[in-house]
mmCIF file of C-alpha atoms and ligand atoms in Angstrom:
data_model
loop_
_atom_site.group_PDB
_atom_site.id
_atom_site.type_symbol
_atom_site.label_atom_id
_atom_site.label_comp_id
_atom_site.label_asym_id
_atom_site.label_seq_id
_atom_site.Cartn_x
_atom_site.Cartn_y
_atom_site.Cartn_z
ATOM 1 C CA MET A 945 -14.936 23.913 3.015
ATOM 2 C CA VAL A 946 -12.161 23.015 0.691
ATOM 3 C CA ALA A 947 -10.384 20.127 1.532
ATOM 4 C CA VAL A 948 -6.663 20.318 2.452
ATOM 5 C CA LYS A 949 -5.049 17.957 0.094
ATOM 6 C CA LEU A 950 -3.367 15.198 1.621
ATOM 7 C CA ASP A 951 -0.571 15.379 -0.741
ATOM 8 C CA GLY A 952 1.123 12.012 -1.769
ATOM 9 C CA VAL A 953 3.634 13.277 -4.304
ATOM 10 C CA ALA A 954 5.045 15.709 -1.540
ATOM 11 C CA THR A 955 4.986 13.546 0.966
ATOM 12 C CA ALA A 956 6.576 10.743 -0.672
ATOM 13 C CA LYS A 957 9.454 13.041 -1.642
ATOM 14 C CA ALA A 958 10.057 13.994 1.527
ATOM 15 C CA VAL A 959 9.966 10.287 2.665
ATOM 16 C CA LYS A 960 12.547 9.641 0.393
ATOM 17 C CA ALA A 961 14.737 12.328 0.971
ATOM 18 C CA GLU A 962 15.303 10.812 4.253
ATOM 19 C CA LEU A 963 15.601 7.075 2.585
ATOM 20 C CA ALA A 964 18.494 8.440 0.549
ATOM 21 C CA GLU A 965 20.457 9.080 3.854
ATOM 22 C CA ARG A 966 19.812 6.211 5.815
ATOM 23 C CA ILE A 967 20.897 4.190 2.425
ATOM 24 C CA THR A 968 23.924 6.007 2.031
ATOM 25 C CA ALA A 969 24.725 4.942 5.725
ATOM 26 C CA LEU A 970 24.318 1.284 4.873
ATOM 27 C CA THR A 971 26.521 1.601 1.710
ATOM 28 C CA ALA A 972 29.315 3.028 3.547
ATOM 29 C CA ARG A 973 28.977 0.160 5.826
ATOM 30 C CA GLY A 974 28.891 -2.516 2.846
ATOM 31 C CA VAL A 975 25.376 -2.887 2.653
ATOM 32 C CA THR A 976 23.860 -2.131 -0.644
ATOM 33 C CA PRO A 977 20.033 -2.509 -0.597
ATOM 34 C CA GLY A 978 18.347 -4.490 -3.178
ATOM 35 C CA LEU A 979 14.575 -4.371 -4.037
ATOM 36 C CA GLY A 980 13.627 -7.367 -5.976
ATOM 37 C CA THR A 981 10.035 -7.567 -8.118
ATOM 38 C CA LEU A 982 7.978 -10.774 -9.780
ATOM 39 C CA LEU A 983 5.626 -9.587 -11.994
ATOM 40 C CA VAL A 984 3.786 -12.480 -13.866
ATOM 41 C CA GLY A 985 1.831 -11.580 -16.839
ATOM 42 C CA SER A 986 0.876 -8.414 -18.483
ATOM 43 C CA ASP A 987 -1.685 -6.524 -16.383
ATOM 44 C CA PRO A 988 -1.646 -2.430 -17.450
ATOM 45 C CA GLY A 989 -2.099 -1.840 -14.362
ATOM 46 C CA SER A 990 0.746 -3.781 -12.654
ATOM 47 C CA LEU A 991 3.179 -3.231 -15.983
ATOM 48 C CA SER A 992 3.180 0.834 -14.720
ATOM 49 C CA TYR A 993 3.473 -0.401 -10.908
ATOM 50 C CA VAL A 994 6.141 -2.056 -11.384
ATOM 51 C CA ALA A 995 8.047 0.163 -13.771
ATOM 52 C CA GLY A 996 7.038 2.813 -10.843
ATOM 53 C CA LYS A 997 9.052 0.812 -8.181
ATOM 54 C CA HIS A 998 11.783 0.364 -10.395
ATOM 55 C CA ARG A 999 12.592 4.356 -10.704
ATOM 56 C CA ASP A 1000 12.176 5.141 -6.919
ATOM 57 C CA CYS A 1001 14.614 2.422 -6.389
ATOM 58 C CA ALA A 1002 16.764 4.342 -8.890
ATOM 59 C CA GLU A 1003 16.220 7.762 -6.793
ATOM 60 C CA VAL A 1004 17.044 6.888 -3.668
ATOM 61 C CA GLY A 1005 19.724 4.179 -4.684
ATOM 62 C CA ILE A 1006 18.049 1.200 -4.053
ATOM 63 C CA GLU A 1007 19.818 -1.829 -6.775
ATOM 64 C CA SER A 1008 16.277 -3.253 -7.865
ATOM 65 C CA ILE A 1009 15.941 -6.823 -9.545
ATOM 66 C CA ARG A 1010 13.273 -7.167 -12.034
ATOM 67 C CA VAL A 1011 11.765 -10.955 -12.570
ATOM 68 C CA ASP A 1012 8.985 -11.024 -15.488
ATOM 69 C CA LEU A 1013 7.204 -14.129 -16.282
ATOM 70 C CA PRO A 1014 4.562 -14.378 -19.016
ATOM 71 C CA GLY A 1015 0.727 -14.778 -18.120
ATOM 72 C CA THR A 1016 1.446 -18.544 -18.843
ATOM 73 C CA ALA A 1017 3.774 -19.738 -16.774
ATOM 74 C CA THR A 1018 3.433 -22.483 -14.982
ATOM 75 C CA ALA A 1019 3.111 -22.546 -10.678
ATOM 76 C CA ASP A 1020 6.555 -24.795 -11.129
ATOM 77 C CA GLU A 1021 8.086 -21.546 -12.672
ATOM 78 C CA VAL A 1022 6.545 -19.305 -10.533
ATOM 79 C CA ARG A 1023 7.617 -21.412 -7.359
ATOM 80 C CA ALA A 1024 11.765 -21.414 -8.767
ATOM 81 C CA ALA A 1025 11.472 -17.795 -9.359
ATOM 82 C CA ILE A 1026 10.169 -17.353 -5.772
ATOM 83 C CA ALA A 1027 13.499 -19.427 -4.836
ATOM 84 C CA GLY A 1028 15.491 -17.574 -6.839
ATOM 85 C CA LEU A 1029 14.581 -14.499 -5.086
ATOM 86 C CA ASN A 1030 14.966 -16.251 -2.119
ATOM 87 C CA ALA A 1031 18.681 -17.451 -2.781
ATOM 88 C CA ASN A 1032 20.121 -14.042 -4.153
ATOM 89 C CA PRO A 1033 21.986 -12.106 -2.019
ATOM 90 C CA ALA A 1034 21.742 -9.199 -4.215
ATOM 91 C CA VAL A 1035 17.775 -9.088 -3.389
ATOM 92 C CA THR A 1036 17.804 -7.976 0.285
ATOM 93 C CA GLY A 1037 13.877 -7.277 -0.035
ATOM 94 C CA TYR A 1038 11.025 -8.584 -2.881
ATOM 95 C CA ILE A 1039 7.305 -8.378 -3.147
ATOM 96 C CA ILE A 1040 5.082 -10.850 -5.486
ATOM 97 C CA GLN A 1041 3.048 -8.070 -8.146
ATOM 98 C CA LEU A 1042 -0.630 -9.206 -7.017
ATOM 99 C CA PRO A 1043 -2.708 -10.022 -8.510
ATOM 100 C CA LEU A 1044 -1.181 -13.559 -10.110
ATOM 101 C CA PRO A 1045 -2.893 -14.574 -13.146
ATOM 102 C CA ALA A 1046 -5.963 -16.749 -12.348
ATOM 103 C CA GLY A 1047 -5.006 -20.357 -11.489
ATOM 104 C CA LEU A 1048 -2.172 -19.218 -9.093
ATOM 105 C CA ASP A 1049 -2.719 -19.436 -5.854
ATOM 106 C CA GLU A 1050 -1.321 -15.922 -4.172
ATOM 107 C CA ASN A 1051 -1.478 -17.418 -0.725
ATOM 108 C CA ALA A 1052 0.406 -20.474 -1.392
ATOM 109 C CA MET A 1053 2.930 -18.319 -3.291
ATOM 110 C CA LEU A 1054 3.612 -15.812 -1.001
ATOM 111 C CA GLU A 1055 4.056 -18.535 1.900
ATOM 112 C CA LEU A 1056 7.186 -19.630 0.002
ATOM 113 C CA MET A 1057 8.862 -16.045 0.523
ATOM 114 C CA ASP A 1058 11.250 -15.890 2.805
ATOM 115 C CA PRO A 1059 10.001 -13.846 5.644
ATOM 116 C CA ASP A 1060 13.038 -11.895 6.351
ATOM 117 C CA LYS A 1061 12.774 -10.581 2.370
ATOM 118 C CA ASP A 1062 9.622 -9.490 2.074
ATOM 119 C CA ALA A 1063 9.536 -6.419 1.257
ATOM 120 C CA ASP A 1064 5.535 -6.044 1.112
ATOM 121 C CA GLY A 1065 4.243 -7.577 4.440
ATOM 122 C CA LEU A 1066 2.115 -9.986 3.235
ATOM 123 C CA HIS A 1067 3.983 -13.288 4.156
ATOM 124 C CA PRO A 1068 2.184 -14.871 6.694
ATOM 125 C CA THR A 1069 4.414 -14.936 9.268
ATOM 126 C CA ASN A 1070 4.625 -10.891 8.982
ATOM 127 C CA LEU A 1071 0.769 -10.591 8.870
ATOM 128 C CA GLY A 1072 0.844 -12.670 12.071
ATOM 129 C CA ARG A 1073 3.576 -10.405 13.918
ATOM 130 C CA LEU A 1074 1.185 -7.858 12.943
ATOM 131 C CA VAL A 1075 -1.579 -9.568 14.827
ATOM 132 C CA LEU A 1076 0.279 -10.502 17.714
ATOM 133 C CA GLY A 1077 2.339 -6.856 17.586
ATOM 134 C CA VAL A 1078 -0.427 -4.955 19.422
ATOM 135 C CA GLY A 1079 1.663 -2.394 20.666
ATOM 136 C CA GLY A 1080 5.399 -1.831 20.686
ATOM 137 C CA GLU A 1081 8.265 -1.158 18.310
ATOM 138 C CA ILE A 1082 7.268 -2.889 14.719
ATOM 139 C CA THR A 1083 10.159 -4.693 14.014
ATOM 140 C CA SER A 1084 8.488 -6.460 11.346
ATOM 141 C CA PRO A 1085 7.545 -5.002 7.512
ATOM 142 C CA LEU A 1086 3.763 -3.174 7.574
ATOM 143 C CA PRO A 1087 1.772 -3.763 4.838
ATOM 144 C CA CYS A 1088 3.182 -0.465 2.272
ATOM 145 C CA THR A 1089 -0.473 0.879 1.703
ATOM 146 C CA PRO A 1090 -1.724 1.076 5.392
ATOM 147 C CA ALA A 1091 1.798 2.046 6.357
ATOM 148 C CA GLY A 1092 1.590 4.859 3.396
ATOM 149 C CA ILE A 1093 -1.910 5.950 4.907
ATOM 150 C CA VAL A 1094 -1.073 5.980 8.566
ATOM 151 C CA GLU A 1095 2.164 7.926 7.531
ATOM 152 C CA MET A 1096 0.507 10.440 5.302
ATOM 153 C CA LEU A 1097 -2.065 11.168 8.392
ATOM 154 C CA GLN A 1098 0.870 11.826 10.780
ATOM 155 C CA ARG A 1099 2.533 14.002 8.809
ATOM 156 C CA TYR A 1100 -0.362 16.054 8.079
ATOM 157 C CA GLY A 1101 -1.351 16.460 11.680
ATOM 158 C CA VAL A 1102 -4.740 14.603 11.304
ATOM 159 C CA PRO A 1103 -5.441 13.098 14.866
ATOM 160 C CA ILE A 1104 -6.063 9.455 14.628
ATOM 161 C CA SER A 1105 -6.278 8.053 18.362
ATOM 162 C CA GLY A 1106 -9.862 7.742 19.641
ATOM 163 C CA ARG A 1107 -11.048 8.642 16.012
ATOM 164 C CA HIS A 1108 -13.562 6.582 14.274
ATOM 165 C CA VAL A 1109 -11.776 5.136 10.526
ATOM 166 C CA VAL A 1110 -14.658 3.893 8.509
ATOM 167 C CA VAL A 1111 -12.555 1.481 6.333
ATOM 168 C CA VAL A 1112 -14.773 0.303 3.249
ATOM 169 C CA GLY A 1113 -12.946 -3.151 1.487
ATOM 170 C CA ARG A 1114 -11.352 -6.365 2.994
ATOM 171 C CA GLY A 1115 -8.510 -7.028 0.602
ATOM 172 C CA LEU A 1116 -5.373 -8.338 1.755
ATOM 173 C CA THR A 1117 -3.488 -5.652 0.939
ATOM 174 C CA VAL A 1118 -5.478 -2.617 2.078
ATOM 175 C CA GLY A 1119 -9.077 -2.978 4.828
ATOM 176 C CA ARG A 1120 -8.315 -5.985 6.212
ATOM 177 C CA PRO A 1121 -4.330 -5.065 7.583
ATOM 178 C CA LEU A 1122 -5.256 -1.557 8.371
ATOM 179 C CA GLY A 1123 -7.832 -2.104 10.805
ATOM 180 C CA LEU A 1124 -4.881 -4.083 12.240
ATOM 181 C CA LEU A 1125 -2.644 -1.475 12.002
ATOM 182 C CA LEU A 1126 -4.984 1.488 13.182
ATOM 183 C CA THR A 1127 -6.265 -0.602 16.650
ATOM 184 C CA ARG A 1128 -2.793 -1.239 17.767
ATOM 185 C CA LYS A 1129 -1.887 0.758 20.820
ATOM 186 C CA GLY A 1130 0.538 4.250 20.415
ATOM 187 C CA LEU A 1131 -2.660 4.302 17.049
ATOM 188 C CA ASP A 1132 -5.801 3.542 19.025
ATOM 189 C CA ALA A 1133 -8.090 4.185 16.350
ATOM 190 C CA THR A 1134 -11.747 2.994 16.886
ATOM 191 C CA VAL A 1135 -11.855 1.202 12.991
ATOM 192 C CA THR A 1136 -15.272 -0.369 11.279
ATOM 193 C CA LEU A 1137 -14.257 -2.527 8.548
ATOM 194 C CA THR A 1138 -17.106 -2.455 6.171
ATOM 195 C CA HIS A 1139 -17.021 -4.678 2.886
ATOM 196 C CA SER A 1140 -19.809 -5.044 -0.403
ATOM 197 C CA ARG A 1141 -21.905 -7.034 1.962
ATOM 198 C CA THR A 1142 -22.521 -3.934 4.668
ATOM 199 C CA VAL A 1143 -26.226 -3.806 4.881
ATOM 200 C CA ASP A 1144 -26.835 0.395 4.325
ATOM 201 C CA LEU A 1145 -22.911 1.296 3.562
ATOM 202 C CA GLU A 1146 -23.927 5.141 4.007
ATOM 203 C CA SER A 1147 -24.738 5.066 7.543
ATOM 204 C CA TYR A 1148 -21.490 4.273 8.507
ATOM 205 C CA VAL A 1149 -19.434 6.440 5.864
ATOM 206 C CA ARG A 1150 -21.292 9.418 7.846
ATOM 207 C CA GLN A 1151 -20.173 8.486 10.762
ATOM 208 C CA ALA A 1152 -16.196 8.594 9.823
ATOM 209 C CA ASP A 1153 -13.969 11.012 11.360
ATOM 210 C CA ILE A 1154 -11.370 9.234 9.116
ATOM 211 C CA LEU A 1155 -12.811 7.482 5.677
ATOM 212 C CA VAL A 1156 -10.594 5.117 3.725
ATOM 213 C CA ALA A 1157 -12.371 3.775 0.616
ATOM 214 C CA ALA A 1158 -10.499 0.873 -1.452
ATOM 215 C CA VAL A 1159 -12.926 -1.272 -3.303
ATOM 216 C CA GLY A 1160 -12.117 0.123 -7.086
ATOM 217 C CA VAL A 1161 -15.638 0.859 -7.703
ATOM 218 C CA ALA A 1162 -15.353 4.375 -9.040
ATOM 219 C CA GLY A 1163 -17.378 7.067 -7.536
ATOM 220 C CA LEU A 1164 -19.046 4.814 -4.865
ATOM 221 C CA ILE A 1165 -18.411 7.244 -2.248
ATOM 222 C CA LYS A 1166 -20.912 10.213 -2.818
ATOM 223 C CA PRO A 1167 -20.189 13.744 -0.808
ATOM 224 C CA GLU A 1168 -23.141 13.697 1.368
ATOM 225 C CA TRP A 1169 -22.572 10.520 2.430
ATOM 226 C CA LEU A 1170 -19.268 12.188 4.610
ATOM 227 C CA LYS A 1171 -19.152 13.648 7.500
ATOM 228 C CA PRO A 1172 -17.841 17.477 7.353
ATOM 229 C CA GLY A 1173 -14.582 18.247 8.002
ATOM 230 C CA ALA A 1174 -14.011 14.272 7.554
ATOM 231 C CA ALA A 1175 -10.398 13.231 6.180
ATOM 232 C CA VAL A 1176 -10.952 11.144 3.372
ATOM 233 C CA LEU A 1177 -8.248 8.735 1.697
ATOM 234 C CA ASP A 1178 -8.940 7.549 -1.604
ATOM 235 C CA VAL A 1179 -7.475 4.300 -2.014
ATOM 236 C CA GLY A 1180 -9.617 2.924 -5.132
ATOM 237 C CA ILE A 1181 -8.064 2.433 -8.401
ATOM 238 C CA THR A 1182 -10.285 2.475 -11.493
ATOM 239 C CA ARG A 1183 -8.595 2.640 -14.580
ATOM 240 C CA VAL A 1184 -10.639 4.223 -17.586
ATOM 241 C CA VAL A 1185 -9.401 3.689 -20.927
ATOM 242 C CA ASN A 1186 -10.374 6.183 -23.576
ATOM 243 C CA PRO A 1187 -11.480 4.625 -26.832
ATOM 244 C CA GLU A 1188 -10.335 7.006 -29.125
ATOM 245 C CA THR A 1189 -7.088 7.903 -27.807
ATOM 246 C CA GLY A 1190 -6.129 4.569 -25.879
ATOM 247 C CA THR A 1191 -5.002 6.873 -22.703
ATOM 248 C CA ALA A 1192 -6.334 5.593 -19.763
ATOM 249 C CA ARG A 1193 -7.031 7.876 -16.941
ATOM 250 C CA LEU A 1194 -6.951 6.897 -13.275
ATOM 251 C CA VAL A 1195 -10.240 6.974 -11.103
ATOM 252 C CA GLY A 1196 -10.500 6.443 -7.752
ATOM 253 C CA ASP A 1197 -13.636 5.090 -5.324
ATOM 254 C CA VAL A 1198 -14.349 8.919 -3.877
ATOM 255 C CA ASP A 1199 -16.519 10.952 -5.851
ATOM 256 C CA PRO A 1200 -14.420 14.330 -6.628
ATOM 257 C CA SER A 1201 -16.632 16.251 -5.685
ATOM 258 C CA ALA A 1202 -16.293 15.571 -2.006
ATOM 259 C CA VAL A 1203 -13.052 17.853 -1.902
ATOM 260 C CA ASP A 1204 -16.102 20.462 -1.012
ATOM 261 C CA VAL A 1205 -17.794 18.762 2.273
ATOM 262 C CA ALA A 1206 -14.060 16.877 3.453
ATOM 263 C CA GLY A 1207 -10.991 18.854 6.058
ATOM 264 C CA TYR A 1208 -8.574 16.659 4.124
ATOM 265 C CA LEU A 1209 -8.561 14.829 1.244
ATOM 266 C CA SER A 1210 -6.072 12.169 -0.837
ATOM 267 C CA PRO A 1211 -6.778 12.058 -4.159
ATOM 268 C CA VAL A 1212 -6.629 9.602 -7.168
ATOM 269 C CA PRO A 1213 -3.847 9.686 -8.670
ATOM 270 C CA GLY A 1214 -1.546 12.039 -6.242
ATOM 271 C CA GLY A 1215 -2.472 10.633 -3.159
ATOM 272 C CA VAL A 1216 -1.758 7.082 -1.328
ATOM 273 C CA GLY A 1217 -0.327 5.501 -4.202
ATOM 274 C CA PRO A 1218 3.035 7.430 -4.449
ATOM 275 C CA MET A 1219 2.750 6.587 -0.024
ATOM 276 C CA THR A 1220 2.587 2.730 -1.013
ATOM 277 C CA ARG A 1221 5.727 3.140 -3.137
ATOM 278 C CA ALA A 1222 7.965 4.937 -0.440
ATOM 279 C CA MET A 1223 6.484 2.542 2.028
ATOM 280 C CA LEU A 1224 7.694 -0.580 0.334
ATOM 281 C CA LEU A 1225 11.331 1.658 -0.083
ATOM 282 C CA ARG A 1226 11.229 2.315 3.680
ATOM 283 C CA ASN A 1227 11.008 -1.814 3.852
ATOM 284 C CA VAL A 1228 13.489 -2.755 1.849
ATOM 285 C CA VAL A 1229 16.059 0.028 4.221
ATOM 286 C CA ASP A 1230 14.512 -1.220 7.429
ATOM 287 C CA ALA A 1231 15.600 -4.937 6.680
ATOM 288 C CA ALA A 1232 18.579 -4.159 5.433
ATOM 289 C CA GLU A 1233 19.402 -2.068 9.088
ATOM 290 C CA ARG A 1234 18.085 -4.945 10.948
ATOM 291 C CA SER A 1235 20.399 -7.541 8.501
ATOM 292 C CA LEU A 1236 23.323 -5.458 10.306
ATOM 293 C CA SER A 1237 22.470 -5.620 13.936
HETATM 294 N N1 GUE B 1200 2.497 -7.281 -4.272
HETATM 295 C C1 GUE B 1200 1.853 -6.200 -4.443
HETATM 296 N N2 GUE B 1200 2.081 -4.937 -3.414
HETATM 297 C C2 GUE B 1200 1.743 -3.749 -3.685
HETATM 298 O O1 GUE B 1200 1.544 -2.958 -3.385
HETATM 299 C C3 GUE B 1200 0.473 -3.809 -4.638
HETATM 300 C C4 GUE B 1200 0.651 -5.132 -5.225
HETATM 301 N N3 GUE B 1200 0.545 -6.069 -5.278
HETATM 302 N N4 GUE B 1200 -0.570 -4.889 -6.703
HETATM 303 C C5 GUE B 1200 -1.364 -3.685 -6.971
HETATM 304 C C6 GUE B 1200 -1.363 -2.878 -5.561
HETATM 305 C C7 GUE B 1200 -1.568 -1.475 -6.153
HETATM 306 N N5 GUE B 1200 -0.760 -0.569 -6.017
HETATM 307 C C8 GUE B 1200 -0.320 0.461 -6.169
HETATM 308 C C9 GUE B 1200 0.817 1.554 -6.334
HETATM 309 C C10 GUE B 1200 1.468 2.325 -6.403
HETATM 310 C C11 GUE B 1200 0.210 3.459 -6.832
HETATM 311 C C12 GUE B 1200 0.937 4.743 -7.175
HETATM 312 O O2 GUE B 1200 1.566 5.145 -7.538
HETATM 313 N N6 GUE B 1200 -0.339 5.313 -8.138
HETATM 314 C C13 GUE B 1200 -0.249 6.837 -8.580
HETATM 315 C C14 GUE B 1200 -0.111 6.775 -10.448
HETATM 316 C C15 GUE B 1200 0.137 5.677 -11.119
HETATM 317 C C16 GUE B 1200 -0.026 5.547 -12.331
HETATM 318 O O3 GUE B 1200 -0.101 6.901 -13.057
HETATM 319 O O4 GUE B 1200 -0.038 4.344 -12.740
HETATM 320 C C17 GUE B 1200 -1.204 7.917 -8.254
HETATM 321 O O5 GUE B 1200 -1.776 6.880 -7.316
HETATM 322 O O6 GUE B 1200 -0.681 8.941 -8.141
HETATM 323 C C18 GUE B 1200 -1.018 2.351 -7.393
HETATM 324 C C19 GUE B 1200 -1.160 1.225 -6.662
HETATM 325 C C20 GUE B 1200 0.156 -1.349 -5.029
HETATM 326 N N7 GUE B 1200 0.230 -2.226 -4.997
#
């Protein structure tokens, strides 16, 4: 079997085309959506993601406002930047690019955001709404990577309801909120959340109808662990720098030969990453629309 590629670039393009129409309608009503990014330090991965987010905004007609602080910034300086983004009327939504440099308390900073401007769905109020909203209409921003995973599965017609989703990784931006989202009424997956202390990871992976790997350990998931025909979504990103050329290559958590066993495969790069960015744009547009009603 050769897996169907879950093409994040093409799917994100379709999402962005739909968003561009909604942005045109918003602008006609006098609302210009604006995405702010707060980046502290100069981690190469973070610099690349933030640049991508600003390119995406330009593509669909969202203003973007970039705030960059040096890696030496103090907690007070970061708090002041957050207060500035909360107060800036041009910023209808923003993100704090994670991870923050060691020594800055991420959770404390996320808590200072205006939850109505939280484009990542990572403010405690919005994570709380995700927990409270067992079913029904979603009226708060969802974390972008989980939302992107669900959107991609749905657009490819991969069945979720009643299926066993095995998530590898319990991080704030992917694993933990993904379990909450997939078990909601309407999506109705059965979720097993595994992590670095899980005993016999392979035995869980083997049971997965849908596998999501989000730990950042290159090649962790072996093809022979997979149930043939499973949908496999690789979310891990390890940057491997070639010492001779200095260029970085992105390597996922899933051994690439999984393509011969899986039914669907979302690769790195070109899979969930572009969908994450598309969902960030969707959160900004959703929030701008909510501000009108
Ligand atoms: N507050 C916050 N929100 C996030 O959503 C967030 C974050 N912090 N910190 C880091 C992670 C990681 N992340 C990615 C987004 C896009 C790609 C992406 O577009 N990847 C491309 C390749 C990009 C490249 O070449 O560098 C791809 O997979 O095809 C990857 C990773 C968002 N994150």
